[in-house]
Amino acid sequence: MMTIALQGAEFFAYHGFYPEEQKLGCRFLVDVEVDFTPKTNFSDDNINNTVDYEKVYNIVCEEMKHPRKLIETVAEAVIDRIVKKYSFVQAIRVAVKKLNPPLLGKIACSSVTINYKPAK
């Protein structure tokens, strides 16, 4: 099994439960890990035999552009799109972190992590 990963992809987006969050926006970090067994060995040096992390990054970019109330919804949408694009994945982990969330105290980030494994 192999894992491709994106760590700390940073975005400015408009996700949040409160209307002010959806109006003002804030910074987010997204981590994605995708486990899979390669279609073939890599001696042919063909990107079609792996999960292309550039395409995964583009999926995350597109989903971050759609304002949602819950970061859980964002993470789930990313997973759904990766599964649709790469049916051979064995596991996916997506973490979405909201930097400096609007709480009463100083908090570095709030986050959600969703783990996906296909049903057998």
Short mmCIF file of C-alpha atoms in Angstrom, two decimals:
data_model
loop_
_atom_site.label_atom_id
_atom_site.label_comp_id
_atom_site.label_asym_id
_atom_site.label_seq_id
_atom_site.Cartn_x
_atom_site.Cartn_y
_atom_site.Cartn_z
CA MET A 1 0.00 0.00 0.00
CA MET A 2 1.11 3.55 -0.71
CA THR A 3 0.05 6.95 0.66
CA ILE A 4 0.04 10.33 -1.06
CA ALA A 5 -0.47 13.35 1.16
CA LEU A 6 -1.01 17.08 1.13
CA GLN A 7 -0.14 18.75 4.42
CA GLY A 8 -1.11 22.26 5.41
CA ALA A 9 -2.74 23.43 2.19
CA GLU A 10 -3.82 26.96 3.12
CA PHE A 11 -6.97 28.72 1.96
CA PHE A 12 -9.00 31.80 2.70
CA ALA A 13 -12.63 30.72 2.64
CA TYR A 14 -16.11 31.58 3.92
CA HIS A 15 -17.12 28.51 5.93
CA GLY A 16 -18.84 28.99 9.25
CA PHE A 17 -22.06 28.52 11.12
CA TYR A 18 -22.52 32.21 11.89
CA PRO A 19 -23.43 34.72 9.15
CA GLU A 20 -20.42 36.90 10.11
CA GLU A 21 -18.07 33.99 9.37
CA GLN A 22 -19.61 33.49 5.95
CA LYS A 23 -19.34 37.22 5.28
CA LEU A 24 -15.84 37.93 6.66
CA GLY A 25 -14.18 34.58 5.96
CA CYS A 26 -11.08 33.22 7.61
CA ARG A 27 -7.98 31.10 7.00
CA PHE A 28 -8.10 27.32 6.85
CA LEU A 29 -5.56 24.53 6.60
CA VAL A 30 -6.42 21.23 4.93
CA ASP A 31 -4.54 17.93 5.21
CA VAL A 32 -5.36 15.01 2.93
CA GLU A 33 -3.95 11.49 2.98
CA VAL A 34 -4.97 8.87 0.41
CA ASP A 35 -3.97 5.21 0.80
CA PHE A 36 -4.06 2.97 -2.26
CA THR A 37 -2.41 0.05 -3.95
CA PRO A 38 -0.81 1.19 -7.21
CA LYS A 39 -2.39 -0.15 -10.40
CA THR A 40 1.04 -1.35 -11.58
CA ASN A 41 4.63 -0.84 -10.56
CA PHE A 42 6.19 2.56 -11.12
CA SER A 43 8.92 1.46 -13.52
CA ASP A 44 6.84 2.82 -16.41
CA ASP A 45 6.88 6.26 -14.70
CA ASN A 46 3.22 6.88 -15.62
CA ILE A 47 1.16 9.25 -13.46
CA ASN A 48 -2.04 7.40 -14.41
CA ASN A 49 -0.94 4.50 -12.19
CA THR A 50 -1.10 6.54 -9.01
CA VAL A 51 -3.26 9.09 -7.21
CA ASP A 52 -2.20 12.44 -8.64
CA TYR A 53 -1.74 14.84 -5.73
CA GLU A 54 -2.14 17.83 -8.07
CA LYS A 55 -5.65 16.61 -8.94
CA VAL A 56 -6.36 16.02 -5.24
CA TYR A 57 -5.22 19.59 -4.51
CA ASN A 58 -7.52 20.91 -7.26
CA ILE A 59 -10.45 19.02 -5.71
CA VAL A 60 -9.71 20.64 -2.34
CA CYS A 61 -9.42 24.10 -3.97
CA GLU A 62 -12.79 23.72 -5.66
CA GLU A 63 -14.54 22.52 -2.50
CA MET A 64 -13.06 25.32 -0.40
CA LYS A 65 -14.67 27.86 -2.76
CA HIS A 66 -18.20 26.69 -1.81
CA PRO A 67 -19.22 28.32 1.51
CA ARG A 68 -20.68 25.86 3.96
CA LYS A 69 -21.82 26.11 7.54
CA LEU A 70 -19.86 23.08 8.71
CA ILE A 71 -16.26 22.16 7.99
CA GLU A 72 -17.45 18.56 8.33
CA THR A 73 -19.41 19.08 5.11
CA VAL A 74 -16.29 20.39 3.36
CA ALA A 75 -14.21 17.36 4.42
CA GLU A 76 -16.93 14.95 3.35
CA ALA A 77 -17.27 16.62 -0.07
CA VAL A 78 -13.51 16.31 -0.62
CA ILE A 79 -13.64 12.60 0.24
CA ASP A 80 -16.63 12.00 -2.04
CA ARG A 81 -14.86 13.60 -4.99
CA ILE A 82 -11.61 11.70 -4.42
CA VAL A 83 -13.50 8.39 -4.25
CA LYS A 84 -15.36 9.25 -7.45
CA LYS A 85 -12.10 10.10 -9.26
CA TYR A 86 -10.02 7.20 -7.84
CA SER A 87 -12.22 4.17 -7.24
CA PHE A 88 -9.20 2.08 -6.17
CA VAL A 89 -8.44 4.03 -2.96
CA GLN A 90 -8.31 2.01 0.23
CA ALA A 91 -8.54 4.81 2.78
CA ILE A 92 -8.75 8.60 2.91
CA ARG A 93 -8.16 10.97 5.80
CA VAL A 94 -9.17 14.64 5.48
CA ALA A 95 -8.60 17.22 8.20
CA VAL A 96 -9.97 20.76 7.88
CA LYS A 97 -8.65 23.30 10.40
CA LYS A 98 -10.14 26.73 10.95
CA LEU A 99 -7.38 29.07 12.12
CA ASN A 100 -8.19 31.47 14.95
CA PRO A 101 -11.87 30.51 15.26
CA PRO A 102 -14.17 33.19 16.70
CA LEU A 103 -14.31 31.94 20.29
CA LEU A 104 -14.03 33.77 23.60
CA GLY A 105 -10.43 32.69 24.15
CA LYS A 106 -7.32 32.43 22.01
CA ILE A 107 -7.46 29.17 20.07
CA ALA A 108 -4.91 28.23 17.38
CA CYS A 109 -7.50 26.29 15.41
CA SER A 110 -10.64 24.23 15.53
CA SER A 111 -10.67 21.15 13.34
CA VAL A 112 -12.49 18.11 12.10
CA THR A 113 -10.97 14.93 10.72
CA ILE A 114 -12.94 12.41 8.70
CA ASN A 115 -11.60 8.95 7.91
CA TYR A 116 -13.00 6.96 5.00
CA LYS A 117 -12.67 3.27 4.16
CA PRO A 118 -14.79 1.66 1.45
CA ALA A 119 -17.29 -0.97 2.53
CA LYS A 120 -16.16 -4.49 1.76
#
